Amino acid sequence: QVQLVESGGGLVQAGGSLRLSCAASGSFFRLNKMGWYRQAPGKQRELVAGITSRGMRDYADSVKGRFTISRDNAKNTVYLEMNSLTPEDTALYYCNLYSWVGVQASDYWGQGIQVTVSS
């Protein structure tokens, strides 16, 4: 069973920074993508950033240039460095691990961690 443990959320003023971490434990396929999604009240969950086990990254347009995703494969941990935060970044942030081999795939989610940006 795969477990994702998130940390690093909290309350920050606009313009500030936070760093989220997500550590994965358990057994999963070597080919995988780890990422962060977020969901604000009344809105759909959206992709913030993702990074594959080969280091390919993608970002939502709204965070490009402000957020940086990285990972430590030895620790099965993904990080999200968030800078120049705005109140629009306030949301529940979820860690996601999607792993696959051939046509077989598995999708895992963390519990979610709150990020609140005050104006």
Tab-separated table of N, CA and C in Angstrom:
chain	number	residue	atom	x	y	z
A	1	GLN	N	0.835	-1.192	0.000
A	1	GLN	CA	0.000	0.000	0.000
A	1	GLN	C	0.872	1.244	0.000
A	2	VAL	N	0.583	2.157	-0.882
A	2	VAL	CA	1.352	3.398	-0.986
A	2	VAL	C	0.751	4.442	-0.069
A	3	GLN	N	1.609	5.135	0.640
A	3	GLN	CA	1.176	6.226	1.513
A	3	GLN	C	1.918	7.496	1.134
A	4	LEU	N	1.202	8.601	1.069
A	4	LEU	CA	1.787	9.906	0.771
A	4	LEU	C	1.593	10.800	1.985
A	5	VAL	N	2.692	11.337	2.494
A	5	VAL	CA	2.645	12.188	3.680
A	5	VAL	C	3.102	13.588	3.292
A	6	GLU	N	2.197	14.540	3.428
A	6	GLU	CA	2.458	15.933	3.042
A	6	GLU	C	2.848	16.754	4.257
A	7	SER	N	3.668	17.766	4.021
A	7	SER	CA	4.041	18.684	5.091
A	7	SER	C	4.411	20.037	4.488
A	8	GLY	N	4.417	21.064	5.342
A	8	GLY	CA	4.910	22.365	4.924
A	8	GLY	C	3.867	23.431	4.667
A	9	GLY	N	2.601	23.097	4.771
A	9	GLY	CA	1.581	24.110	4.535
A	9	GLY	C	1.494	25.087	5.686
A	10	GLY	N	0.560	26.019	5.567
A	10	GLY	CA	0.363	26.970	6.641
A	10	GLY	C	-0.169	28.293	6.150
A	11	LEU	N	-0.004	29.294	6.988
A	11	LEU	CA	-0.485	30.643	6.711
A	11	LEU	C	0.701	31.546	6.401
A	12	VAL	N	0.572	32.313	5.320
A	12	VAL	CA	1.649	33.223	4.934
A	12	VAL	C	1.029	34.483	4.351
A	13	GLN	N	1.734	35.573	4.455
A	13	GLN	CA	1.250	36.830	3.884
A	13	GLN	C	1.522	36.856	2.381
A	14	ALA	N	0.735	37.645	1.691
A	14	ALA	CA	0.934	37.809	0.252
A	14	ALA	C	2.362	38.266	-0.023
A	15	GLY	N	2.952	37.661	-1.052
A	15	GLY	CA	4.336	37.949	-1.378
A	15	GLY	C	5.324	37.012	-0.713
A	16	GLY	N	4.843	36.219	0.209
A	16	GLY	CA	5.712	35.313	0.941
A	16	GLY	C	5.929	33.999	0.211
A	17	SER	N	6.592	33.084	0.914
A	17	SER	CA	6.964	31.793	0.323
A	17	SER	C	6.636	30.654	1.271
A	18	LEU	N	6.388	29.512	0.675
A	18	LEU	CA	6.211	28.272	1.418
A	18	LEU	C	6.833	27.145	0.615
A	19	ARG	N	7.198	26.085	1.330
A	19	ARG	CA	7.727	24.902	0.664
A	19	ARG	C	6.937	23.685	1.130
A	20	LEU	N	6.313	23.015	0.194
A	20	LEU	CA	5.579	21.792	0.495
A	20	LEU	C	6.459	20.577	0.198
A	21	SER	N	6.291	19.555	1.019
A	21	SER	CA	6.993	18.293	0.801
A	21	SER	C	5.982	17.154	0.823
A	22	CYS	N	6.290	16.126	0.071
A	22	CYS	CA	5.432	14.941	0.055
A	22	CYS	C	6.333	13.715	-0.079
A	23	ALA	N	6.289	12.874	0.938
A	23	ALA	CA	7.102	11.661	0.945
A	23	ALA	C	6.220	10.455	0.667
A	24	ALA	N	6.641	9.658	-0.294
A	24	ALA	CA	5.895	8.452	-0.664
A	24	ALA	C	6.569	7.221	-0.073
A	25	SER	N	5.765	6.356	0.493
A	25	SER	CA	6.275	5.077	1.003
A	25	SER	C	5.437	3.943	0.429
A	26	GLY	N	6.030	2.750	0.394
A	26	GLY	CA	5.326	1.616	-0.173
A	26	GLY	C	5.911	1.243	-1.516
A	27	SER	N	5.218	0.397	-2.220
A	27	SER	CA	5.705	-0.128	-3.483
A	27	SER	C	4.932	0.456	-4.652
A	28	PHE	N	5.646	1.007	-5.620
A	28	PHE	CA	4.996	1.512	-6.823
A	28	PHE	C	5.948	1.358	-8.003
A	29	PHE	N	5.409	1.519	-9.194
A	29	PHE	CA	6.190	1.302	-10.392
A	29	PHE	C	7.282	2.358	-10.526
A	30	ARG	N	8.367	1.955	-11.153
A	30	ARG	CA	9.501	2.857	-11.283
A	30	ARG	C	9.168	4.055	-12.164
A	31	LEU	N	8.369	3.832	-13.200
A	31	LEU	CA	7.914	4.952	-14.028
A	31	LEU	C	6.759	5.624	-13.303
A	32	ASN	N	6.922	6.860	-12.952
A	32	ASN	CA	5.862	7.517	-12.213
A	32	ASN	C	5.946	9.016	-12.366
A	33	LYS	N	4.897	9.646	-11.974
A	33	LYS	CA	4.834	11.100	-11.951
A	33	LYS	C	4.311	11.508	-10.591
A	34	MET	N	5.015	12.395	-9.935
A	34	MET	CA	4.542	12.951	-8.669
A	34	MET	C	4.165	14.408	-8.898
A	35	GLY	N	3.157	14.840	-8.224
A	35	GLY	CA	2.726	16.202	-8.457
A	35	GLY	C	1.860	16.745	-7.359
A	36	TRP	N	1.478	17.998	-7.548
A	36	TRP	CA	0.621	18.701	-6.604
A	36	TRP	C	-0.606	19.221	-7.337
A	37	TYR	N	-1.739	18.993	-6.731
A	37	TYR	CA	-3.000	19.557	-7.177
A	37	TYR	C	-3.519	20.449	-6.057
A	38	ARG	N	-4.446	21.313	-6.402
A	38	ARG	CA	-5.052	22.132	-5.352
A	38	ARG	C	-6.532	22.313	-5.622
A	39	GLN	N	-7.248	22.558	-4.555
A	39	GLN	CA	-8.686	22.785	-4.669
A	39	GLN	C	-9.089	23.892	-3.720
A	40	ALA	N	-9.577	24.965	-4.286
A	40	ALA	CA	-10.085	26.076	-3.500
A	40	ALA	C	-11.581	25.880	-3.276
A	41	PRO	N	-12.140	26.481	-2.240
A	41	PRO	CA	-13.574	26.316	-1.965
A	41	PRO	C	-14.422	26.702	-3.173
A	42	GLY	N	-15.331	25.829	-3.561
A	42	GLY	CA	-16.222	26.107	-4.674
A	42	GLY	C	-15.611	25.914	-6.047
A	43	LYS	N	-14.379	25.434	-6.085
A	43	LYS	CA	-13.704	25.243	-7.368
A	43	LYS	C	-13.297	23.793	-7.548
A	44	GLN	N	-13.016	23.437	-8.794
A	44	GLN	CA	-12.563	22.080	-9.080
A	44	GLN	C	-11.090	21.922	-8.744
A	45	ARG	N	-10.714	20.685	-8.474
A	45	ARG	CA	-9.306	20.403	-8.237
A	45	ARG	C	-8.534	20.623	-9.538
A	46	GLU	N	-7.376	21.261	-9.412
A	46	GLU	CA	-6.587	21.563	-10.599
A	46	GLU	C	-5.127	21.173	-10.375
A	47	LEU	N	-4.460	20.830	-11.479
A	47	LEU	CA	-3.048	20.519	-11.411
A	47	LEU	C	-2.260	21.800	-11.172
A	48	VAL	N	-1.336	21.752	-10.219
A	48	VAL	CA	-0.434	22.874	-9.977
A	48	VAL	C	0.893	22.617	-10.690
A	49	ALA	N	1.474	21.465	-10.413
A	49	ALA	CA	2.761	21.127	-11.022
A	49	ALA	C	2.985	19.632	-10.899
A	50	GLY	N	3.745	19.088	-11.852
A	50	GLY	CA	4.064	17.680	-11.819
A	50	GLY	C	5.479	17.445	-12.313
A	51	ILE	N	6.063	16.334	-11.871
A	51	ILE	CA	7.403	15.979	-12.313
A	51	ILE	C	7.488	14.464	-12.420
A	52	THR	N	8.013	14.000	-13.553
A	52	THR	CA	8.104	12.562	-13.755
A	52	THR	C	9.387	12.016	-13.121
A	53	SER	N	9.451	10.706	-13.053
A	53	SER	CA	10.643	10.051	-12.515
A	53	SER	C	11.860	10.312	-13.399
A	54	ARG	N	11.630	10.780	-14.619
A	54	ARG	CA	12.738	11.136	-15.516
A	54	ARG	C	13.031	12.625	-15.492
A	55	GLY	N	12.321	13.357	-14.648
A	55	GLY	CA	12.623	14.770	-14.463
A	55	GLY	C	11.872	15.748	-15.337
A	56	MET	N	10.905	15.275	-16.093
A	56	MET	CA	10.115	16.184	-16.918
A	56	MET	C	9.079	16.883	-16.053
A	57	ARG	N	8.985	18.195	-16.209
A	57	ARG	CA	8.115	19.018	-15.370
A	57	ARG	C	7.007	19.665	-16.188
A	58	ASP	N	5.889	19.899	-15.557
A	58	ASP	CA	4.871	20.761	-16.142
A	58	ASP	C	4.211	21.560	-15.029
A	59	TYR	N	3.712	22.734	-15.406
A	59	TYR	CA	3.136	23.678	-14.448
A	59	TYR	C	1.829	24.250	-14.989
A	60	ALA	N	0.959	24.601	-14.082
A	60	ALA	CA	-0.202	25.391	-14.456
A	60	ALA	C	0.277	26.784	-14.848
A	61	ASP	N	-0.401	27.388	-15.810
A	61	ASP	CA	0.009	28.718	-16.264
A	61	ASP	C	0.022	29.723	-15.123
A	62	SER	N	-0.882	29.558	-14.177
A	62	SER	CA	-1.028	30.532	-13.096
A	62	SER	C	0.141	30.523	-12.119
A	63	VAL	N	0.970	29.483	-12.153
A	63	VAL	CA	2.074	29.401	-11.196
A	63	VAL	C	3.441	29.447	-11.873
A	64	LYS	N	3.466	29.442	-13.185
A	64	LYS	CA	4.751	29.470	-13.905
A	64	LYS	C	5.545	30.710	-13.504
A	65	GLY	N	6.825	30.497	-13.223
A	65	GLY	CA	7.686	31.583	-12.817
A	65	GLY	C	7.664	31.868	-11.322
A	66	ARG	N	6.691	31.287	-10.617
A	66	ARG	CA	6.602	31.510	-9.165
A	66	ARG	C	6.838	30.228	-8.370
A	67	PHE	N	6.373	29.106	-8.912
A	67	PHE	CA	6.500	27.823	-8.223
A	67	PHE	C	7.544	26.964	-8.925
A	68	THR	N	8.236	26.155	-8.133
A	68	THR	CA	9.216	25.218	-8.683
A	68	THR	C	9.003	23.852	-8.054
A	69	ILE	N	8.865	22.844	-8.894
A	69	ILE	CA	8.713	21.482	-8.399
A	69	ILE	C	10.026	20.735	-8.595
A	70	SER	N	10.372	19.919	-7.604
A	70	SER	CA	11.580	19.101	-7.688
A	70	SER	C	11.319	17.792	-6.952
A	71	ARG	N	12.221	16.857	-7.136
A	71	ARG	CA	12.046	15.587	-6.449
A	71	ARG	C	13.392	14.968	-6.124
A	72	ASP	N	13.371	14.161	-5.088
A	72	ASP	CA	14.532	13.382	-4.672
A	72	ASP	C	14.121	11.918	-4.815
A	73	ASN	N	14.575	11.284	-5.890
A	73	ASN	CA	14.149	9.909	-6.154
A	73	ASN	C	14.643	8.939	-5.087
A	74	ALA	N	15.787	9.221	-4.501
A	74	ALA	CA	16.315	8.334	-3.465
A	74	ALA	C	15.406	8.336	-2.229
A	75	LYS	N	14.730	9.446	-1.999
A	75	LYS	CA	13.850	9.573	-0.840
A	75	LYS	C	12.379	9.450	-1.224
A	76	ASN	N	12.105	9.260	-2.513
A	76	ASN	CA	10.713	9.217	-2.993
A	76	ASN	C	9.923	10.416	-2.488
A	77	THR	N	10.540	11.567	-2.594
A	77	THR	CA	9.942	12.781	-2.067
A	77	THR	C	9.865	13.851	-3.153
A	78	VAL	N	8.755	14.545	-3.196
A	78	VAL	CA	8.578	15.653	-4.121
A	78	VAL	C	8.392	16.940	-3.318
A	79	TYR	N	8.927	18.017	-3.856
A	79	TYR	CA	8.879	19.319	-3.189
A	79	TYR	C	8.206	20.335	-4.113
A	80	LEU	N	7.537	21.290	-3.494
A	80	LEU	CA	6.978	22.401	-4.248
A	80	LEU	C	7.382	23.689	-3.555
A	81	GLU	N	8.280	24.410	-4.188
A	81	GLU	CA	8.711	25.706	-3.677
A	81	GLU	C	7.772	26.753	-4.251
A	82	MET	N	7.087	27.475	-3.365
A	82	MET	CA	6.102	28.455	-3.800
A	82	MET	C	6.547	29.845	-3.375
A	83	ASN	N	6.762	30.712	-4.335
A	83	ASN	CA	7.193	32.079	-4.087
A	83	ASN	C	6.154	33.068	-4.603
A	84	SER	N	6.273	34.298	-4.145
A	84	SER	CA	5.364	35.371	-4.570
A	84	SER	C	3.905	34.933	-4.458
A	85	LEU	N	3.583	34.377	-3.329
A	85	LEU	CA	2.234	33.857	-3.135
A	85	LEU	C	1.203	34.976	-3.101
A	86	THR	N	0.040	34.678	-3.628
A	86	THR	CA	-1.078	35.614	-3.633
A	86	THR	C	-2.284	34.939	-2.971
A	87	PRO	N	-3.267	35.726	-2.568
A	87	PRO	CA	-4.467	35.110	-1.963
A	87	PRO	C	-5.132	34.096	-2.896
A	88	GLU	N	-4.947	34.252	-4.199
A	88	GLU	CA	-5.532	33.300	-5.159
A	88	GLU	C	-4.880	31.927	-5.073
A	89	ASP	N	-3.762	31.815	-4.395
A	89	ASP	CA	-3.107	30.518	-4.204
A	89	ASP	C	-3.666	29.770	-2.997
A	90	THR	N	-4.527	30.410	-2.256
A	90	THR	CA	-5.134	29.765	-1.094
A	90	THR	C	-5.972	28.576	-1.530
A	91	ALA	N	-5.668	27.410	-0.961
A	91	ALA	CA	-6.370	26.182	-1.351
A	91	ALA	C	-5.877	25.036	-0.488
A	92	LEU	N	-6.565	23.926	-0.637
A	92	LEU	CA	-6.091	22.668	-0.068
A	92	LEU	C	-5.222	22.013	-1.144
A	93	TYR	N	-3.986	21.743	-0.803
A	93	TYR	CA	-3.041	21.187	-1.763
A	93	TYR	C	-2.903	19.682	-1.532
A	94	TYR	N	-3.012	18.926	-2.616
A	94	TYR	CA	-2.943	17.474	-2.549
A	94	TYR	C	-1.721	16.957	-3.304
A	95	CYS	N	-1.026	16.044	-2.682
A	95	CYS	CA	0.065	15.345	-3.351
A	95	CYS	C	-0.518	14.164	-4.123
A	96	ASN	N	0.035	13.926	-5.299
A	96	ASN	CA	-0.437	12.827	-6.142
A	96	ASN	C	0.740	12.023	-6.670
A	97	LEU	N	0.559	10.725	-6.692
A	97	LEU	CA	1.549	9.825	-7.303
A	97	LEU	C	0.818	8.961	-8.312
A	98	TYR	N	1.247	9.054	-9.557
A	98	TYR	CA	0.680	8.229	-10.621
A	98	TYR	C	1.813	7.386	-11.179
A	99	SER	N	1.654	6.077	-11.107
A	99	SER	CA	2.732	5.209	-11.580
A	99	SER	C	2.174	4.207	-12.580
A	100	TRP	N	3.003	3.780	-13.490
A	100	TRP	CA	2.522	2.900	-14.552
A	100	TRP	C	3.625	1.987	-15.074
A	101	VAL	N	3.201	0.861	-15.608
A	101	VAL	CA	4.071	-0.014	-16.380
A	101	VAL	C	3.182	-0.666	-17.431
A	102	GLY	N	3.525	-0.458	-18.685
A	102	GLY	CA	2.663	-0.944	-19.767
A	102	GLY	C	1.297	-0.303	-19.667
A	103	VAL	N	0.259	-1.122	-19.620
A	103	VAL	CA	-1.111	-0.603	-19.536
A	103	VAL	C	-1.624	-0.600	-18.104
A	104	GLN	N	-0.782	-1.010	-17.178
A	104	GLN	CA	-1.185	-1.056	-15.786
A	104	GLN	C	-0.776	0.242	-15.105
A	105	ALA	N	-1.716	0.875	-14.403
A	105	ALA	CA	-1.433	2.148	-13.751
A	105	ALA	C	-2.099	2.203	-12.386
A	106	SER	N	-1.502	2.995	-11.503
A	106	SER	CA	-2.045	3.202	-10.162
A	106	SER	C	-1.982	4.673	-9.823
A	107	ASP	N	-2.944	5.126	-9.073
A	107	ASP	CA	-3.087	6.553	-8.759
A	107	ASP	C	-3.306	6.687	-7.257
A	108	TYR	N	-2.472	7.493	-6.609
A	108	TYR	CA	-2.551	7.658	-5.163
A	108	TYR	C	-2.613	9.140	-4.798
A	109	TRP	N	-3.303	9.407	-3.674
A	109	TRP	CA	-3.478	10.785	-3.221
A	109	TRP	C	-3.122	10.923	-1.750
A	110	GLY	N	-2.570	12.080	-1.408
A	110	GLY	CA	-2.370	12.406	-0.016
A	110	GLY	C	-3.648	12.946	0.584
A	111	GLN	N	-3.594	13.239	1.871
A	111	GLN	CA	-4.769	13.717	2.599
A	111	GLN	C	-5.092	15.176	2.286
A	112	GLY	N	-4.095	15.899	1.837
A	112	GLY	CA	-4.291	17.318	1.573
A	112	GLY	C	-3.697	18.166	2.682
A	113	ILE	N	-3.168	19.311	2.310
A	113	ILE	CA	-2.575	20.218	3.283
A	113	ILE	C	-2.997	21.631	2.920
A	114	GLN	N	-3.361	22.397	3.942
A	114	GLN	CA	-3.904	23.728	3.702
A	114	GLN	C	-2.802	24.755	3.506
A	115	VAL	N	-2.987	25.571	2.479
A	115	VAL	CA	-2.149	26.747	2.249
A	115	VAL	C	-3.071	27.958	2.236
A	116	THR	N	-2.811	28.905	3.112
A	116	THR	CA	-3.620	30.114	3.197
A	116	THR	C	-2.724	31.329	3.043
A	117	VAL	N	-3.072	32.183	2.087
A	117	VAL	CA	-2.297	33.387	1.826
A	117	VAL	C	-3.168	34.587	2.174
A	118	SER	N	-2.714	35.373	3.123
A	118	SER	CA	-3.486	36.536	3.541
A	118	SER	C	-3.045	37.776	2.764
A	119	SER	N	-4.008	38.664	2.553
A	119	SER	CA	-3.699	39.874	1.774
A	119	SER	C	-3.194	40.992	2.662
